[in-house]
PDB file of C-alpha atoms in Angstrom:
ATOM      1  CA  UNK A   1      69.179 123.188  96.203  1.00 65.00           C
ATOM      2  CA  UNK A   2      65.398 122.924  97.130  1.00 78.00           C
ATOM      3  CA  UNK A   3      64.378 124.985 100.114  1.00 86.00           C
ATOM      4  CA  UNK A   4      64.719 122.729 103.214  1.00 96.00           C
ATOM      5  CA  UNK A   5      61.439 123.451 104.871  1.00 97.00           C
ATOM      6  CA  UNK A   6      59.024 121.650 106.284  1.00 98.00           C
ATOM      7  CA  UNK A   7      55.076 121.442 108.401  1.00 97.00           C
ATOM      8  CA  UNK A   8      54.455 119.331 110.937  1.00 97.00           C
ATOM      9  CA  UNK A   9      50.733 119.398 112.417  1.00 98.00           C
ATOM     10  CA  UNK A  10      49.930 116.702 115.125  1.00 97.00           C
ATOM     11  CA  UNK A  11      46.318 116.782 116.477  1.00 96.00           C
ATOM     12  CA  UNK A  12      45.557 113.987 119.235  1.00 96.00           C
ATOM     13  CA  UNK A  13      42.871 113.819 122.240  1.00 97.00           C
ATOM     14  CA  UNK A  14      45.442 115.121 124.040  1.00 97.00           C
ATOM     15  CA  UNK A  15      47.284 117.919 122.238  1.00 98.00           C
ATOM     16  CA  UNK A  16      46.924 120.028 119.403  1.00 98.00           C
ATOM     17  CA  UNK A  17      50.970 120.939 118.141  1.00 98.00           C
ATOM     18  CA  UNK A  18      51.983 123.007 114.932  1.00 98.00           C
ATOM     19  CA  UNK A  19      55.116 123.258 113.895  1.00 98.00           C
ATOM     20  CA  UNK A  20      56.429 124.709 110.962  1.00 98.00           C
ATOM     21  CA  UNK A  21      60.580 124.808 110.350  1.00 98.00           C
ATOM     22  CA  UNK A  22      62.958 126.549 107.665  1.00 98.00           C
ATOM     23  CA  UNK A  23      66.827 124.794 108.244  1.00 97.00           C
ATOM     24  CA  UNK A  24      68.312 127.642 105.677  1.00 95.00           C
ATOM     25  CA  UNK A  25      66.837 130.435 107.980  1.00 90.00           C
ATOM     26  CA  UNK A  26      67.962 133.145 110.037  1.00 85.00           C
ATOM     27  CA  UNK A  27      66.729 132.388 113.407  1.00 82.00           C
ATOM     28  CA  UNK A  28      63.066 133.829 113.107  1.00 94.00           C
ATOM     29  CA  UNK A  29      61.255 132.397 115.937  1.00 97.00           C
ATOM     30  CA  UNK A  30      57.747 132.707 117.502  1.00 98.00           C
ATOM     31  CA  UNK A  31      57.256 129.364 120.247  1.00 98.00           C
ATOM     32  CA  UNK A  32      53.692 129.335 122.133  1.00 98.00           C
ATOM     33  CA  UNK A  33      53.201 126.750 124.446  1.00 98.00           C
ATOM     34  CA  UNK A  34      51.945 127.962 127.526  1.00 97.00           C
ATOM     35  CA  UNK A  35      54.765 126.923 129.727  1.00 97.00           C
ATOM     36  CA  UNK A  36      57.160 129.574 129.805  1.00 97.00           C
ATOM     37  CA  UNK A  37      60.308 128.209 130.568  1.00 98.00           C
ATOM     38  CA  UNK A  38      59.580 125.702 127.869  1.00 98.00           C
ATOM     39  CA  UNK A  39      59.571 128.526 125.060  1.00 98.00           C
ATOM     40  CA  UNK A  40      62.446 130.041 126.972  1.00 98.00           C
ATOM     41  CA  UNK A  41      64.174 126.422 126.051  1.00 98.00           C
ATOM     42  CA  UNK A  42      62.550 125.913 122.284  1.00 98.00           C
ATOM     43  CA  UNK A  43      63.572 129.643 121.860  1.00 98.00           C
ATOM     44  CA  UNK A  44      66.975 129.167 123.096  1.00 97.00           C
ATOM     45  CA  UNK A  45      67.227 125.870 120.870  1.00 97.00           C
ATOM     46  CA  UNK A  46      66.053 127.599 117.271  1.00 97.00           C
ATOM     47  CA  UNK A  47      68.437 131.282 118.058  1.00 96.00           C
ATOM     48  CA  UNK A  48      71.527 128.819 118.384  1.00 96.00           C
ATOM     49  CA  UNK A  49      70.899 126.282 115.425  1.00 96.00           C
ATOM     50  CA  UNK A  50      69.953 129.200 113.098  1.00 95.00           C
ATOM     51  CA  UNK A  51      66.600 127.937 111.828  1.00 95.00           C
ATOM     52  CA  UNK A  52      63.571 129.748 111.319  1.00 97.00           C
ATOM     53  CA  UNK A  53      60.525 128.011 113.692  1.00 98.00           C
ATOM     54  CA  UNK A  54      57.653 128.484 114.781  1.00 98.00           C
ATOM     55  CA  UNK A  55      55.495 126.140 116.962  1.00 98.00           C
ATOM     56  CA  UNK A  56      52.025 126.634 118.317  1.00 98.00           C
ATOM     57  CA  UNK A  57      51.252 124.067 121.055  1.00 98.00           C
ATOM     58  CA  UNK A  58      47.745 123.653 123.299  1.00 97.00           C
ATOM     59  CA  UNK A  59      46.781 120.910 126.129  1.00 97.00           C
ATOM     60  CA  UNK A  60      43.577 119.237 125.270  1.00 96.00           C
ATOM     61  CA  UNK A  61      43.449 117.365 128.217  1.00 97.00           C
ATOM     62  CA  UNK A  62      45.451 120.165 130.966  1.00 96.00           C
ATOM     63  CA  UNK A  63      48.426 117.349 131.241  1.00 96.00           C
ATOM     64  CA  UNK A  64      51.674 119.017 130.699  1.00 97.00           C
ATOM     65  CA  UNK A  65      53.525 115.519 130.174  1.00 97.00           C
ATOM     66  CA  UNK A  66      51.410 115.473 126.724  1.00 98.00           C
ATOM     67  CA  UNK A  67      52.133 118.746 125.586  1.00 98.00           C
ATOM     68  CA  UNK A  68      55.691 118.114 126.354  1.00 98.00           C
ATOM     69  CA  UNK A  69      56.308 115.096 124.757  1.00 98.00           C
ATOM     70  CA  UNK A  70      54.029 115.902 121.563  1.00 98.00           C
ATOM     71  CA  UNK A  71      56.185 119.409 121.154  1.00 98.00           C
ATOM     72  CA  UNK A  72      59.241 117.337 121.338  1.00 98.00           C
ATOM     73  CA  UNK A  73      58.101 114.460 118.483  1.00 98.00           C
ATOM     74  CA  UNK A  74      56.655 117.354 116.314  1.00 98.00           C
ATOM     75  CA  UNK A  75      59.619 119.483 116.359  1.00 98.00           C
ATOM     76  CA  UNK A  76      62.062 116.420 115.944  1.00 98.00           C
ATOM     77  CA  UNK A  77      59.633 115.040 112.917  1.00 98.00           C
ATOM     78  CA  UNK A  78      59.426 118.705 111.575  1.00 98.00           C
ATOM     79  CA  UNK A  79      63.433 119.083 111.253  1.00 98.00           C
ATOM     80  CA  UNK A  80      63.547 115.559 110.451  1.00 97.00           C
ATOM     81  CA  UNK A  81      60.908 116.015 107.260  1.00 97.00           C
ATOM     82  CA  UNK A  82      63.120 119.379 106.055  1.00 97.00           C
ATOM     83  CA  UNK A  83      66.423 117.490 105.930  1.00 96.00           C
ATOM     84  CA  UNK A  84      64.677 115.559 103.192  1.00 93.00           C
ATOM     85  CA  UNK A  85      67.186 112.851 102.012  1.00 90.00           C
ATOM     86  CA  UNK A  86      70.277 114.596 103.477  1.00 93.00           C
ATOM     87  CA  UNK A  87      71.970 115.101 100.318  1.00 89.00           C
ATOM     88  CA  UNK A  88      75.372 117.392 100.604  1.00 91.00           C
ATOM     89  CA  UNK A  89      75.119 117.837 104.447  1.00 94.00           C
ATOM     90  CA  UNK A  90      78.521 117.919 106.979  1.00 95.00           C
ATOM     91  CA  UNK A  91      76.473 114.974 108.602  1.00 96.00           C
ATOM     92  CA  UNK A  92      78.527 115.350 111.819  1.00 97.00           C
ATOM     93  CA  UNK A  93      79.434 117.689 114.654  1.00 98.00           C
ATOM     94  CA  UNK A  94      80.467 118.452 117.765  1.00 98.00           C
ATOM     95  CA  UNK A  95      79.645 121.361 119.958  1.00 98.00           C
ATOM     96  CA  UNK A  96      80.786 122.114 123.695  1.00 98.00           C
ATOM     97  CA  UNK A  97      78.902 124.889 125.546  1.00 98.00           C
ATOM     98  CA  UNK A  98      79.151 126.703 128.614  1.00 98.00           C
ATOM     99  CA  UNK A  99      76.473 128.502 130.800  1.00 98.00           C
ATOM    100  CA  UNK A 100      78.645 130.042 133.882  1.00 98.00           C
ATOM    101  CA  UNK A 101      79.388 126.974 136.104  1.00 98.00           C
ATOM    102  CA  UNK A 102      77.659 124.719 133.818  1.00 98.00           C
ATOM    103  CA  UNK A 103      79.118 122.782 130.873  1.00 98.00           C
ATOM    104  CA  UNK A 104      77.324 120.793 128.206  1.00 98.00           C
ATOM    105  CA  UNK A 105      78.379 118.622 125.259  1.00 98.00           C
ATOM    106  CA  UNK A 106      76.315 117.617 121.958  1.00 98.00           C
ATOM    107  CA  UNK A 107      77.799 115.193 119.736  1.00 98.00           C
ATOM    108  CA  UNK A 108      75.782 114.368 116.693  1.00 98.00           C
ATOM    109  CA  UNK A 109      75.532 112.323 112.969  1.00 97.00           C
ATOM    110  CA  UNK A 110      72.255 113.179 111.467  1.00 97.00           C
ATOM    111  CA  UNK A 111      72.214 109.467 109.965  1.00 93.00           C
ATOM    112  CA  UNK A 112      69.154 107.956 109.336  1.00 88.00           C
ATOM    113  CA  UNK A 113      69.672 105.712 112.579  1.00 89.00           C
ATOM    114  CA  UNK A 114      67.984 106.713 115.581  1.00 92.00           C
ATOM    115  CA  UNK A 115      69.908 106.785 118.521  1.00 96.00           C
ATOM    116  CA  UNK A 116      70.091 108.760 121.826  1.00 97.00           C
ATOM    117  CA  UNK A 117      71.959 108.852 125.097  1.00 98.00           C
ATOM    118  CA  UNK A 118      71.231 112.003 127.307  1.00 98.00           C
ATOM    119  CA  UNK A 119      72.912 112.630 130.554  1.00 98.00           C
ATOM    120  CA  UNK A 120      71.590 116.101 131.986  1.00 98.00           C
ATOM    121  CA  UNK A 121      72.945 115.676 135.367  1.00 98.00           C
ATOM    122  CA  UNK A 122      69.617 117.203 136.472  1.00 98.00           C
ATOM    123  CA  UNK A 123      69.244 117.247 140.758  1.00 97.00           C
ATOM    124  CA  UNK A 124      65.983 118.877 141.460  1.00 97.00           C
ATOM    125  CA  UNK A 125      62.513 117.386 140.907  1.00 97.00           C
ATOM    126  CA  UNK A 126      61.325 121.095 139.016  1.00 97.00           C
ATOM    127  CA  UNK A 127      62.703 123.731 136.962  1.00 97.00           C
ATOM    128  CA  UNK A 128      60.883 126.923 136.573  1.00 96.00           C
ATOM    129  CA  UNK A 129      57.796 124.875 136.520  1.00 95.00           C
ATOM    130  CA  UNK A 130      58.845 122.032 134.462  1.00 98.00           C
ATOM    131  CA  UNK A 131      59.543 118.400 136.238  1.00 98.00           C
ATOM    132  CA  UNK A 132      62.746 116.841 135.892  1.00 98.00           C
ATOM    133  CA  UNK A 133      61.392 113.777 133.835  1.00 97.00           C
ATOM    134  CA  UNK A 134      59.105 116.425 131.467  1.00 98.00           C
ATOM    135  CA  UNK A 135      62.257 118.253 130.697  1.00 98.00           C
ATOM    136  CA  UNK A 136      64.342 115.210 130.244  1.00 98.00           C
ATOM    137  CA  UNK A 137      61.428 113.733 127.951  1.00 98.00           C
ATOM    138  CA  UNK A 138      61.158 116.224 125.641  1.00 98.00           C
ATOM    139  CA  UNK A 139      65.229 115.975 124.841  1.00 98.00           C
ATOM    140  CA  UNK A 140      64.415 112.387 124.240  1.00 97.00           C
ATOM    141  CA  UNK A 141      61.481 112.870 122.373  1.00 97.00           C
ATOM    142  CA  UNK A 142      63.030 115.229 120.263  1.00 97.00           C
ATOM    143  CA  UNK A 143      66.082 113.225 119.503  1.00 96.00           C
ATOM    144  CA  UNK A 144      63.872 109.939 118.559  1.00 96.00           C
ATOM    145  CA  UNK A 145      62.051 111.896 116.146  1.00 97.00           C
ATOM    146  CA  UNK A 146      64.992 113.645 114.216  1.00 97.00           C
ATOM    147  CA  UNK A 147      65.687 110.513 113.545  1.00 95.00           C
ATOM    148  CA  UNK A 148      69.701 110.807 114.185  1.00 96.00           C
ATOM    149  CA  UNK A 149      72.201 109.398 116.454  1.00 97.00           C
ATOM    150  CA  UNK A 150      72.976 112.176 119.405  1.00 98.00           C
ATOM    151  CA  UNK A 151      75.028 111.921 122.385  1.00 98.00           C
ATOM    152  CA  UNK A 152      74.051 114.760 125.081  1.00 98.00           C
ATOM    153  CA  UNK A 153      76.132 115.370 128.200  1.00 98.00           C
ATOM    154  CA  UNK A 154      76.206 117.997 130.876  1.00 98.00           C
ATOM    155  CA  UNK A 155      79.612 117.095 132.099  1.00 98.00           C
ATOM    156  CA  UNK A 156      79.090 119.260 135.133  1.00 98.00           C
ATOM    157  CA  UNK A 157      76.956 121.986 136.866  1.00 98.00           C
ATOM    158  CA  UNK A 158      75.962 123.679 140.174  1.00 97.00           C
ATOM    159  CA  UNK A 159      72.347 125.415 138.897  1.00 98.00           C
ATOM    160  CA  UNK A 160      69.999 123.015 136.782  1.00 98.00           C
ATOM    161  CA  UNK A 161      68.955 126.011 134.941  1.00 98.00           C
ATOM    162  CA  UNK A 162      71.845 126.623 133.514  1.00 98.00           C
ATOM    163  CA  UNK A 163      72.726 122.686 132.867  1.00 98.00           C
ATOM    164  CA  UNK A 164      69.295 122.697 130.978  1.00 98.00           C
ATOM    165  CA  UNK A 165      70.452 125.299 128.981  1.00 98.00           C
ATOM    166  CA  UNK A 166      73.556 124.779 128.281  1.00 98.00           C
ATOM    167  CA  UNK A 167      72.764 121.440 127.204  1.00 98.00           C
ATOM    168  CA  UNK A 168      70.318 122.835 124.270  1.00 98.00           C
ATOM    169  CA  UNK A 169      72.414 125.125 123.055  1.00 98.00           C
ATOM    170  CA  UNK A 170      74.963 122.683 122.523  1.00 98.00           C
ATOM    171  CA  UNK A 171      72.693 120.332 120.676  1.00 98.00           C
ATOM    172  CA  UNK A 172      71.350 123.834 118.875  1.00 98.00           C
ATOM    173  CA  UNK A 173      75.152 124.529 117.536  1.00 98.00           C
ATOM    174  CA  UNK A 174      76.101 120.782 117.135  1.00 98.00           C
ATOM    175  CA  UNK A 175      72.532 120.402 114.828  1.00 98.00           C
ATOM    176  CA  UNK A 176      73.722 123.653 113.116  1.00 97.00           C
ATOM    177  CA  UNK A 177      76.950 122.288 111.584  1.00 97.00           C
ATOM    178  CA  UNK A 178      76.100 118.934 111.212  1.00 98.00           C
ATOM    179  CA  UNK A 179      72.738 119.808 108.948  1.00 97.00           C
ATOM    180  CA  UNK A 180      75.110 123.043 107.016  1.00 95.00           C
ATOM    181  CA  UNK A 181      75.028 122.221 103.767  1.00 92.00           C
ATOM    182  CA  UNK A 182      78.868 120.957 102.860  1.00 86.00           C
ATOM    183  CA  UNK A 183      80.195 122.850  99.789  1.00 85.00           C
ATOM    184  CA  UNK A 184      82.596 119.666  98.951  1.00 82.00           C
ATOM    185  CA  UNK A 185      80.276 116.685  99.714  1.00 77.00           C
ATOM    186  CA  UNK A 186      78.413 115.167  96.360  1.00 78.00           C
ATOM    187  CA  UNK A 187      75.342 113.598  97.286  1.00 71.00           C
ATOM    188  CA  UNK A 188      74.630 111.420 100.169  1.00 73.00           C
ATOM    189  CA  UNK A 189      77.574 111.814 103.556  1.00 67.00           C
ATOM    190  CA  UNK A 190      78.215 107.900 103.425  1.00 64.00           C
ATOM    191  CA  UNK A 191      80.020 104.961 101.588  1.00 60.00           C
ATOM    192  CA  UNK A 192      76.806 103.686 101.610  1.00 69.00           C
ATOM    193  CA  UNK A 193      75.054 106.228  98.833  1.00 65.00           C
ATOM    194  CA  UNK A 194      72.048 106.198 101.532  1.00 65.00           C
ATOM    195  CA  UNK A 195      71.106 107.150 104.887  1.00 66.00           C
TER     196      UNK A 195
END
């Protein structure tokens, strides 16, 4: 099987974002982005799904939206670019993860189809630093760009912390299983012989 790596560099007026990904990894991660409950979640996000990444990320322009959002797309593109033409993969998964009060649920089928819905049940305007519509941006950011059909849902919470991140470790496991390479699956996962 080839290796199932990829480099993603994305260089606009506004951000400069590196990202470079290995799926068959062990969990080796180094995130810089300056906002540090944002590595907290990227960190949180590559531990759980078992892949090796590392991502350097600076503001051009001092606008944390952009940084956000360009993070997302690259890391979405990156693990997007590494699943190559998704020969042998399990395709699709299912995780359900708890954080104390908080419960999230990832449902995903890394089909070439992209399609999102994300729920995060988030109340307050900021989390650690990080506005509510950053934090749900980057999700969909990320999802658009992995190019996969995903279905995110904190089904219920007290602290938005922990609904935050519960719901990436749940999309961390569910990407995990679904992207494992399938020891009985020939080829492409679909009646279709493509994705």
């Amino acid at each position: 099987m080839a290796a199932r790596k990829s480099s993603i560099k994305r260089e606009t007026k506004e951000t400069s974002v590196s990202v470079q990904t290995n799926l068959d990894g062990s969990g080796r991660i180094s995130i810089k982005t300056g906002i540090d409950f944002f590595d907290h979640l990227i960190t949180s996000f590559a531990k759980h799904s078992m892949l090796d990444l590392t991502v350097k990320a600076k503001s051009n322009d001092n606008i944390l939206h952009h940084l956000i959002e360009d993070v997302g797309i690259a890391i979405g593109a990156a693990m997007d670019k590494a699943l190559g033409a998704r020969t042998g993969i399990t395709r699709f998964s299912y995780a359900s993860v708890p954080l104390d009060e908080s419960l999230a649920e990832a449902t995903i089928d890394l089909v070439r189809r992209p399609y999102h819905k994300i729920n995060l049940s988030i109340k307050r305007t900021q989390i650690e630093g990080m506005s509510k519509e950053d934090i749900e941006h980057f999700f969909t950011s990320l999802a658009q760009n992995l190019n996969s059909c995903i279905h995110l849902n904190v089904k219920y919470g007290e602290n938005d912390h922990h609904k935050v991140e519960a719901a990436i470790k749940s999309l961390a496991v569910a990407f995990r299983v679904a992207a494992s390479i399938d020891k009985k699956q020939k080829g492409i996962p679909s009646t279709k012989g493509s994705m």
